Tab-separated table of N, CA and C in Angstrom:
chain	number	residue	atom	x	y	z
A	1	MET	N	129.115	92.663	94.275
A	1	MET	CA	128.332	91.709	93.542
A	1	MET	C	127.825	90.622	94.479
A	2	GLY	N	126.560	90.242	94.340
A	2	GLY	CA	125.982	89.219	95.197
A	2	GLY	C	126.344	87.823	94.749
A	3	GLN	N	126.173	86.907	95.667
A	3	GLN	CA	126.457	85.512	95.360
A	3	GLN	C	125.308	84.942	94.534
A	4	LYS	N	125.630	84.092	93.562
A	4	LYS	CA	124.618	83.500	92.703
A	4	LYS	C	123.744	82.551	93.518
A	5	LYS	N	122.442	82.691	93.377
A	5	LYS	CA	121.497	81.854	94.094
A	5	LYS	C	121.431	80.485	93.427
A	6	VAL	N	121.597	79.445	94.219
A	6	VAL	CA	121.543	78.083	93.702
A	6	VAL	C	120.206	77.482	94.094
A	7	GLY	N	119.536	76.870	93.127
A	7	GLY	CA	118.239	76.264	93.388
A	7	GLY	C	118.340	75.030	94.265
A	8	LEU	N	117.255	74.734	94.944
A	8	LEU	CA	117.201	73.593	95.851
A	8	LEU	C	117.128	72.265	95.104
A	9	ILE	N	116.337	72.218	94.056
A	9	ILE	CA	116.074	70.966	93.352
A	9	ILE	C	116.979	70.834	92.136
A	10	ASN	N	117.475	69.602	91.939
A	10	ASN	CA	118.247	69.279	90.744
A	10	ASN	C	117.966	67.832	90.370
A	11	ILE	N	118.607	67.344	89.339
A	11	ILE	CA	118.338	65.993	88.842
A	11	ILE	C	118.680	64.933	89.891
A	12	ASP	N	119.618	65.229	90.784
A	12	ASP	CA	120.046	64.245	91.775
A	12	ASP	C	119.076	64.083	92.942
A	13	ASN	N	118.322	65.134	93.268
A	13	ASN	CA	117.470	65.029	94.449
A	13	ASN	C	115.983	65.239	94.181
A	14	CYS	N	115.564	65.300	92.924
A	14	CYS	CA	114.152	65.586	92.648
A	14	CYS	C	113.230	64.459	93.134
A	15	ASP	N	113.639	63.196	93.011
A	15	ASP	CA	112.805	62.092	93.504
A	15	ASP	C	112.680	62.138	95.026
A	16	GLU	N	113.781	62.424	95.689
A	16	GLU	CA	113.778	62.542	97.146
A	16	GLU	C	112.842	63.671	97.585
A	17	PHE	N	112.855	64.783	96.849
A	17	PHE	CA	111.995	65.908	97.185
A	17	PHE	C	110.525	65.549	96.981
A	18	ILE	N	110.213	64.846	95.895
A	18	ILE	CA	108.827	64.432	95.644
A	18	ILE	C	108.332	63.547	96.789
A	19	ASP	N	109.139	62.589	97.220
A	19	ASP	CA	108.763	61.734	98.356
A	19	ASP	C	108.528	62.574	99.605
A	20	TYR	N	109.385	63.562	99.811
A	20	TYR	CA	109.275	64.422	100.983
A	20	TYR	C	107.962	65.209	100.976
A	21	ILE	N	107.624	65.843	99.860
A	21	ILE	CA	106.401	66.663	99.845
A	21	ILE	C	105.142	65.798	99.892
A	22	LYS	N	105.207	64.604	99.336
A	22	LYS	CA	104.046	63.704	99.421
A	22	LYS	C	103.797	63.282	100.867
A	23	ALA	N	104.850	63.188	101.654
A	23	ALA	CA	104.723	62.820	103.066
A	23	ALA	C	104.255	63.992	103.928
A	24	ARG	N	104.289	65.190	103.394
A	24	ARG	CA	103.919	66.386	104.165
A	24	ARG	C	102.508	66.864	103.854
A	25	THR	N	101.592	65.973	103.587
A	25	THR	CA	100.248	66.394	103.174
A	25	THR	C	99.496	67.142	104.268
A	26	LYS	N	99.919	67.031	105.527
A	26	LYS	CA	99.252	67.795	106.586
A	26	LYS	C	99.588	69.278	106.467
A	27	LYS	N	100.796	69.580	106.022
A	27	LYS	CA	101.227	70.979	105.895
A	27	LYS	C	100.948	71.550	104.510
A	28	LEU	N	100.956	70.698	103.495
A	28	LEU	CA	100.709	71.139	102.124
A	28	LEU	C	99.398	70.531	101.632
A	29	THR	N	98.614	71.327	100.954
A	29	THR	CA	97.367	70.791	100.406
A	29	THR	C	97.679	69.876	99.228
A	30	ASP	N	96.747	68.989	98.928
A	30	ASP	CA	96.950	68.031	97.838
A	30	ASP	C	97.202	68.721	96.502
A	31	ASP	N	96.514	69.840	96.252
A	31	ASP	CA	96.707	70.521	94.967
A	31	ASP	C	98.104	71.143	94.867
A	32	ARG	N	98.639	71.623	95.979
A	32	ARG	CA	100.008	72.169	95.954
A	32	ARG	C	101.022	71.061	95.711
A	33	VAL	N	100.815	69.913	96.364
A	33	VAL	CA	101.718	68.773	96.173
A	33	VAL	C	101.666	68.314	94.726
A	34	SER	N	100.462	68.157	94.190
A	34	SER	CA	100.354	67.672	92.806
A	34	SER	C	100.931	68.680	91.821
A	35	LYS	N	100.771	69.974	92.113
A	35	LYS	CA	101.347	71.002	91.244
A	35	LYS	C	102.879	70.928	91.265
A	36	LEU	N	103.448	70.757	92.458
A	36	LEU	CA	104.905	70.629	92.584
A	36	LEU	C	105.411	69.376	91.879
A	37	VAL	N	104.732	68.244	92.103
A	37	VAL	CA	105.144	66.982	91.482
A	37	VAL	C	105.085	67.102	89.966
A	38	GLU	N	104.024	67.715	89.468
A	38	GLU	CA	103.869	67.892	88.019
A	38	GLU	C	104.990	68.768	87.451
A	39	GLN	N	105.291	69.882	88.121
A	39	GLN	CA	106.338	70.788	87.641
A	39	GLN	C	107.709	70.123	87.688
A	40	ILE	N	107.988	69.381	88.748
A	40	ILE	CA	109.278	68.693	88.866
A	40	ILE	C	109.412	67.644	87.772
A	41	SER	N	108.327	66.943	87.468
A	41	SER	CA	108.361	65.940	86.389
A	41	SER	C	108.650	66.592	85.042
A	42	ILE	N	108.027	67.724	84.796
A	42	ILE	CA	108.271	68.472	83.551
A	42	ILE	C	109.735	68.903	83.489
A	43	ASP	N	110.232	69.441	84.610
A	43	ASP	CA	111.617	69.918	84.653
A	43	ASP	C	112.623	68.775	84.536
A	44	ARG	N	112.281	67.612	85.104
A	44	ARG	CA	113.171	66.450	84.992
A	44	ARG	C	113.310	66.043	83.525
A	45	LYS	N	112.191	66.016	82.800
A	45	LYS	CA	112.230	65.681	81.364
A	45	LYS	C	113.070	66.704	80.604
A	46	LYS	N	112.887	67.976	80.964
A	46	LYS	CA	113.661	69.043	80.328
A	46	LYS	C	115.156	68.840	80.594
A	47	CYS	N	115.498	68.475	81.826
A	47	CYS	CA	116.901	68.256	82.196
A	47	CYS	C	117.489	67.082	81.415
A	48	HIS	N	116.744	65.978	81.322
A	48	HIS	CA	117.234	64.822	80.561
A	48	HIS	C	117.459	65.183	79.093
A	49	HIS	N	116.548	65.970	78.547
A	49	HIS	CA	116.684	66.399	77.151
A	49	HIS	C	117.939	67.262	76.969
A	50	LEU	N	118.129	68.232	77.868
A	50	LEU	CA	119.303	69.110	77.783
A	50	LEU	C	120.601	68.328	77.985
A	51	GLU	N	120.584	67.362	78.904
A	51	GLU	CA	121.778	66.535	79.119
A	51	GLU	C	122.097	65.700	77.882
A	52	SER	N	121.061	65.178	77.230
A	52	SER	CA	121.275	64.387	76.003
A	52	SER	C	121.912	65.236	74.918
A	53	GLU	N	121.392	66.450	74.746
A	53	GLU	CA	121.973	67.367	73.757
A	53	GLU	C	123.425	67.686	74.112
A	54	PHE	N	123.682	67.918	75.390
A	54	PHE	CA	125.029	68.220	75.871
A	54	PHE	C	125.975	67.056	75.572
A	55	GLU	N	125.531	65.831	75.867
A	55	GLU	CA	126.368	64.650	75.632
A	55	GLU	C	126.711	64.499	74.156
A	56	LEU	N	125.742	64.771	73.297
A	56	LEU	CA	125.998	64.674	71.857
A	56	LEU	C	126.955	65.766	71.388
A	57	GLU	N	126.725	66.982	71.857
A	57	GLU	CA	127.545	68.114	71.419
A	57	GLU	C	128.995	68.002	71.897
A	58	TYR	N	129.197	67.577	73.156
A	58	TYR	CA	130.541	67.540	73.729
A	58	TYR	C	131.164	66.143	73.732
A	59	ASP	N	130.430	65.151	73.259
A	59	ASP	CA	130.908	63.769	73.175
A	59	ASP	C	131.420	63.262	74.529
A	60	VAL	N	130.592	63.446	75.570
A	60	VAL	CA	130.892	62.964	76.919
A	60	VAL	C	129.633	62.315	77.494
A	61	LEU	N	129.787	61.622	78.606
A	61	LEU	CA	128.647	61.049	79.318
A	61	LEU	C	128.532	61.746	80.669
A	62	THR	N	127.384	62.368	80.919
A	62	THR	CA	127.225	63.154	82.142
A	62	THR	C	127.258	62.292	83.395
A	63	HIS	N	126.909	61.017	83.289
A	63	HIS	CA	126.893	60.145	84.468
A	63	HIS	C	128.228	59.423	84.691
A	64	GLN	N	129.240	59.761	83.882
A	64	GLN	CA	130.577	59.192	84.068
A	64	GLN	C	131.568	60.331	84.314
A	65	PRO	N	131.838	60.642	85.586
A	65	PRO	CA	132.695	61.785	85.929
A	65	PRO	C	134.070	61.760	85.280
A	66	GLU	N	134.587	60.568	85.005
A	66	GLU	CA	135.930	60.497	84.419
A	66	GLU	C	135.980	61.046	82.998
A	67	THR	N	134.828	61.203	82.344
A	67	THR	CA	134.807	61.748	80.983
A	67	THR	C	134.653	63.270	80.989
A	68	LEU	N	134.519	63.864	82.172
A	68	LEU	CA	134.216	65.294	82.277
A	68	LEU	C	135.430	66.099	82.718
A	69	ASN	N	135.514	67.323	82.200
A	69	ASN	CA	136.537	68.256	82.672
A	69	ASN	C	135.823	69.375	83.445
A	70	PRO	N	136.547	70.280	84.092
A	70	PRO	CA	135.898	71.332	84.889
A	70	PRO	C	134.889	72.178	84.103
A	71	THR	N	135.154	72.425	82.829
A	71	THR	CA	134.210	73.187	82.003
A	71	THR	C	132.911	72.416	81.842
A	72	HIS	N	133.013	71.111	81.603
A	72	HIS	CA	131.814	70.275	81.476
A	72	HIS	C	130.988	70.312	82.759
A	73	ILE	N	131.670	70.211	83.896
A	73	ILE	CA	130.974	70.200	85.184
A	73	ILE	C	130.210	71.503	85.391
A	74	LYS	N	130.844	72.611	85.034
A	74	LYS	CA	130.185	73.915	85.167
A	74	LYS	C	128.959	73.991	84.254
A	75	LEU	N	129.089	73.501	83.030
A	75	LEU	CA	127.962	73.521	82.091
A	75	LEU	C	126.826	72.615	82.559
A	76	ILE	N	127.153	71.472	83.140
A	76	ILE	CA	126.121	70.566	83.651
A	76	ILE	C	125.370	71.218	84.812
A	77	ALA	N	126.090	71.928	85.668
A	77	ALA	CA	125.445	72.650	86.768
A	77	ALA	C	124.486	73.705	86.219
A	78	GLU	N	124.890	74.385	85.149
A	78	GLU	CA	124.016	75.382	84.523
A	78	GLU	C	122.792	74.725	83.894
A	79	ILE	N	122.970	73.533	83.323
A	79	ILE	CA	121.834	72.789	82.766
A	79	ILE	C	120.829	72.487	83.876
A	80	ASN	N	121.329	72.024	85.021
A	80	ASN	CA	120.457	71.739	86.162
A	80	ASN	C	119.698	72.979	86.604
A	81	GLU	N	120.427	74.101	86.727
A	81	GLU	CA	119.794	75.358	87.139
A	81	GLU	C	118.707	75.779	86.152
A	82	THR	N	119.020	75.684	84.876
A	82	THR	CA	118.067	76.081	83.837
A	82	THR	C	116.854	75.163	83.833
A	83	ALA	N	117.097	73.861	83.863
A	83	ALA	CA	116.007	72.893	83.761
A	83	ALA	C	115.058	72.973	84.955
A	84	PHE	N	115.588	73.154	86.148
A	84	PHE	CA	114.754	73.139	87.349
A	84	PHE	C	114.399	74.539	87.850
A	85	HIS	N	114.557	75.545	86.998
A	85	HIS	CA	114.268	76.932	87.368
A	85	HIS	C	112.818	77.102	87.837
A	86	ASP	N	111.865	76.592	87.058
A	86	ASP	CA	110.446	76.757	87.399
A	86	ASP	C	110.095	76.044	88.705
A	87	SER	N	110.623	74.840	88.891
A	87	SER	CA	110.366	74.096	90.137
A	87	SER	C	110.916	74.857	91.337
A	88	ASN	N	112.137	75.359	91.202
A	88	ASN	CA	112.749	76.084	92.316
A	88	ASN	C	112.000	77.376	92.632
A	89	ASN	N	111.492	78.057	91.617
A	89	ASN	CA	110.684	79.258	91.864
A	89	ASN	C	109.395	78.904	92.596
A	90	LEU	N	108.772	77.799	92.205
A	90	LEU	CA	107.542	77.351	92.857
A	90	LEU	C	107.816	76.990	94.320
A	91	ILE	N	108.923	76.331	94.569
A	91	ILE	CA	109.308	75.966	95.939
A	91	ILE	C	109.570	77.220	96.763
A	92	ASP	N	110.252	78.201	96.176
A	92	ASP	CA	110.534	79.453	96.885
A	92	ASP	C	109.256	80.190	97.269
A	93	SER	N	108.180	79.985	96.510
A	93	SER	CA	106.924	80.680	96.795
A	93	SER	C	106.160	80.049	97.962
A	94	ILE	N	106.561	78.870	98.396
A	94	ILE	CA	105.898	78.194	99.520
A	94	ILE	C	106.758	78.409	100.770
A	95	THR	N	106.271	79.217	101.668
A	95	THR	CA	107.021	79.614	102.859
A	95	THR	C	107.468	78.406	103.683
A	96	GLY	N	108.752	78.372	103.982
A	96	GLY	CA	109.306	77.364	104.880
A	96	GLY	C	109.620	76.013	104.264
A	97	LEU	N	109.168	75.760	103.045
A	97	LEU	CA	109.365	74.436	102.446
A	97	LEU	C	110.834	74.156	102.161
A	98	LYS	N	111.529	75.148	101.632
A	98	LYS	CA	112.944	74.977	101.285
A	98	LYS	C	113.768	74.645	102.531
A	99	THR	N	113.566	75.403	103.587
A	99	THR	CA	114.299	75.181	104.835
A	99	THR	C	113.955	73.828	105.438
A	100	ALA	N	112.678	73.476	105.426
A	100	ALA	CA	112.251	72.192	105.994
A	100	ALA	C	112.883	71.025	105.240
A	101	PHE	N	112.933	71.118	103.917
A	101	PHE	CA	113.529	70.033	103.128
A	101	PHE	C	115.032	69.942	103.380
A	102	LYS	N	115.710	71.090	103.438
A	102	LYS	CA	117.153	71.080	103.727
A	102	LYS	C	117.429	70.447	105.093
A	103	ASN	N	116.593	70.780	106.083
A	103	ASN	CA	116.758	70.200	107.417
A	103	ASN	C	116.543	68.690	107.386
A	104	ALA	N	115.536	68.245	106.642
A	104	ALA	CA	115.262	66.808	106.525
A	104	ALA	C	116.427	66.093	105.846
A	105	GLN	N	117.004	66.728	104.818
A	105	GLN	CA	118.165	66.141	104.141
A	105	GLN	C	119.349	66.024	105.102
A	106	SER	N	119.577	67.062	105.886
A	106	SER	CA	120.688	67.052	106.843
A	106	SER	C	120.509	65.945	107.873
A	107	GLN	N	119.288	65.794	108.377
A	107	GLN	CA	119.018	64.733	109.348
A	107	GLN	C	119.245	63.363	108.728
A	108	ALA	N	118.779	63.172	107.502
A	108	ALA	CA	118.949	61.884	106.823
A	108	ALA	C	120.429	61.588	106.604
A	109	ARG	N	121.201	62.609	106.182
A	109	ARG	CA	122.643	62.422	105.979
A	109	ARG	C	123.334	62.081	107.298
A	110	TYR	N	122.925	62.771	108.364
A	110	TYR	CA	123.528	62.534	109.674
A	110	TYR	C	123.260	61.100	110.136
A	111	LYS	N	122.013	60.649	109.991
A	111	LYS	CA	121.665	59.281	110.391
A	111	LYS	C	122.424	58.265	109.553
A	112	LYS	N	122.495	58.515	108.254
A	112	LYS	CA	123.193	57.598	107.356
A	112	LYS	C	124.682	57.567	107.685
A	113	LYS	N	125.239	58.738	107.957
A	113	LYS	CA	126.667	58.866	108.227
A	113	LYS	C	127.057	58.107	109.496
A	114	ASN	N	126.197	58.127	110.505
A	114	ASN	CA	126.507	57.446	111.758
A	114	ASN	C	126.531	55.931	111.613
A	115	LYS	N	125.878	55.396	110.586
A	115	LYS	CA	125.852	53.954	110.357
A	115	LYS	C	127.040	53.485	109.524
A	116	LEU	N	127.819	54.403	108.984
A	116	LEU	CA	128.889	54.056	108.062
A	116	LEU	C	130.228	53.870	108.766
A	117	THR	N	131.111	53.151	108.104
A	117	THR	CA	132.492	53.043	108.573
A	117	THR	C	133.206	54.353	108.242
A	118	ASP	N	134.404	54.531	108.770
A	118	ASP	CA	135.170	55.751	108.483
A	118	ASP	C	135.435	55.906	106.992
A	119	ASN	N	135.787	54.812	106.319
A	119	ASN	CA	136.035	54.866	104.872
A	119	ASN	C	134.781	55.271	104.112
A	120	GLU	N	133.649	54.671	104.454
A	120	GLU	CA	132.391	55.001	103.772
A	120	GLU	C	132.002	56.450	104.033
A	121	ARG	N	132.240	56.924	105.255
A	121	ARG	CA	131.927	58.311	105.605
A	121	ARG	C	132.760	59.277	104.760
A	122	PHE	N	134.040	58.958	104.575
A	122	PHE	CA	134.928	59.787	103.763
A	122	PHE	C	134.424	59.848	102.324
A	123	ILE	N	134.042	58.714	101.776
A	123	ILE	CA	133.558	58.659	100.393
A	123	ILE	C	132.276	59.464	100.246
A	124	LEU	N	131.378	59.374	101.218
A	124	LEU	CA	130.117	60.107	101.171
A	124	LEU	C	130.356	61.616	101.160
A	125	GLU	N	131.334	62.065	101.952
A	125	GLU	CA	131.614	63.494	102.043
A	125	GLU	C	132.425	64.007	100.861
A	126	PHE	N	133.006	63.104	100.128
A	126	PHE	CA	133.868	63.461	99.011
A	126	PHE	C	132.997	63.762	97.794
A	127	ASN	N	132.715	65.014	97.532
A	127	ASN	CA	131.780	65.329	96.451
A	127	ASN	C	132.416	65.195	95.072
A	128	GLN	N	131.586	65.350	94.074
A	128	GLN	CA	131.997	65.117	92.683
A	128	GLN	C	133.176	65.992	92.254
A	129	ASP	N	133.161	67.268	92.613
A	129	ASP	CA	134.249	68.163	92.207
A	129	ASP	C	135.579	67.707	92.796
A	130	GLU	N	135.544	67.305	94.070
A	130	GLU	CA	136.771	66.845	94.714
A	130	GLU	C	137.268	65.560	94.064
A	131	TYR	N	136.339	64.697	93.708
A	131	TYR	CA	136.705	63.446	93.034
A	131	TYR	C	137.416	63.752	91.719
A	132	LEU	N	136.846	64.673	90.956
A	132	LEU	CA	137.448	65.028	89.667
A	132	LEU	C	138.805	65.705	89.860
A	133	TYR	N	138.915	66.545	90.884
A	133	TYR	CA	140.184	67.203	91.174
A	133	TYR	C	141.249	66.160	91.517
A	134	LEU	N	140.872	65.194	92.348
A	134	LEU	CA	141.808	64.130	92.714
A	134	LEU	C	142.200	63.307	91.496
A	135	LYS	N	141.243	63.057	90.623
A	135	LYS	CA	141.529	62.297	89.401
A	135	LYS	C	142.529	63.060	88.518
A	136	MET	N	142.337	64.382	88.405
A	136	MET	CA	143.268	65.193	87.617
A	136	MET	C	144.661	65.175	88.248
A	137	MET	N	144.713	65.226	89.589
A	137	MET	CA	146.004	65.150	90.281
A	137	MET	C	146.686	63.818	89.984
A	138	LYS	N	145.907	62.757	90.000
A	138	LYS	CA	146.448	61.420	89.728
A	138	LYS	C	147.051	61.360	88.325
A	139	GLU	N	146.332	61.931	87.351
A	139	GLU	CA	146.826	61.943	85.971
A	139	GLU	C	148.094	62.782	85.842
A	140	LEU	N	148.129	63.932	86.528
A	140	LEU	CA	149.329	64.774	86.501
A	140	LEU	C	150.527	64.045	87.104
A	141	CYS	N	150.294	63.358	88.208
A	141	CYS	CA	151.383	62.588	88.828
A	141	CYS	C	151.865	61.495	87.883
A	142	LYS	N	150.940	60.851	87.228
A	142	LYS	CA	151.298	59.782	86.288
A	142	LYS	C	152.127	60.349	85.135
A	143	ASP	N	151.710	61.512	84.617
A	143	ASP	CA	152.434	62.156	83.515
A	143	ASP	C	153.848	62.567	83.917
A	144	ASN	N	154.033	62.881	85.201
A	144	ASN	CA	155.335	63.345	85.692
A	144	ASN	C	156.095	62.268	86.464
A	145	ASP	N	155.696	61.032	86.295
A	145	ASP	CA	156.343	59.890	86.959
A	145	ASP	C	156.441	60.067	88.476
A	146	LEU	N	155.351	60.525	89.078
A	146	LEU	CA	155.286	60.679	90.528
A	146	LEU	C	154.200	59.755	91.068
A	147	LYS	N	154.326	59.376	92.331
A	147	LYS	CA	153.286	58.568	92.965
A	147	LYS	C	152.351	59.507	93.720
A	148	LEU	N	151.075	59.410	93.423
A	148	LEU	CA	150.090	60.277	94.068
A	148	LEU	C	150.116	60.102	95.589
A	149	GLU	N	150.231	58.864	96.040
A	149	GLU	CA	150.244	58.596	97.478
A	149	GLU	C	151.399	59.326	98.164
A	150	ASP	N	152.579	59.299	97.531
A	150	ASP	CA	153.737	59.992	98.103
A	150	ASP	C	153.500	61.497	98.175
A	151	GLU	N	152.923	62.043	97.108
A	151	GLU	CA	152.651	63.486	97.073
A	151	GLU	C	151.630	63.875	98.141
A	152	LEU	N	150.614	63.046	98.321
A	152	LEU	CA	149.603	63.329	99.342
A	152	LEU	C	150.199	63.233	100.747
A	153	HIS	N	151.062	62.243	100.962
A	153	HIS	CA	151.728	62.124	102.264
A	153	HIS	C	152.608	63.340	102.532
A	154	ASP	N	153.313	63.812	101.507
A	154	ASP	CA	154.140	65.014	101.657
A	154	ASP	C	153.280	66.222	102.013
A	155	LEU	N	152.138	66.354	101.345
A	155	LEU	CA	151.223	67.462	101.646
A	155	LEU	C	150.704	67.360	103.074
A	156	TYR	N	150.387	66.145	103.485
A	156	TYR	CA	149.854	65.928	104.828
A	156	TYR	C	150.890	66.283	105.894
A	157	ARG	N	152.155	65.949	105.639
A	157	ARG	CA	153.228	66.246	106.592
A	157	ARG	C	153.462	67.751	106.721
A	158	ASP	N	153.291	68.476	105.611
A	158	ASP	CA	153.491	69.933	105.629
A	158	ASP	C	152.350	70.571	106.376
């Protein structure tokens, strides 16, 4: 079985992508840029609508990770994939755009990371899933009268 293809654009980076393609007018014609911007705007509205329905149905807030469980996170990822499907297909049809944007993102992250302190760098690299996993560990430790810091130190020593 093949690995599931994940789209490039989602609700978190669609504005960044629009800025990127607008800056690339030498490589992309104006009509291609406007078509991409228009499709991303449509997909963003679709994503907001789907997230609103999700929040009502599951009684959670998508922008507050502490209200989400692993099932919610998986469903939100599927909402992103569904909402931005058309935009991602359009991007895939433009040769080299996906790779160029990923490279630009990596360079921006690298530059940003070099300006940060060690603590800030750790937080930046700590993605949402890891944050939620750590939060669940903290709750489990609390339920079992354990200190999370002690457990982490024990894990680190092993």
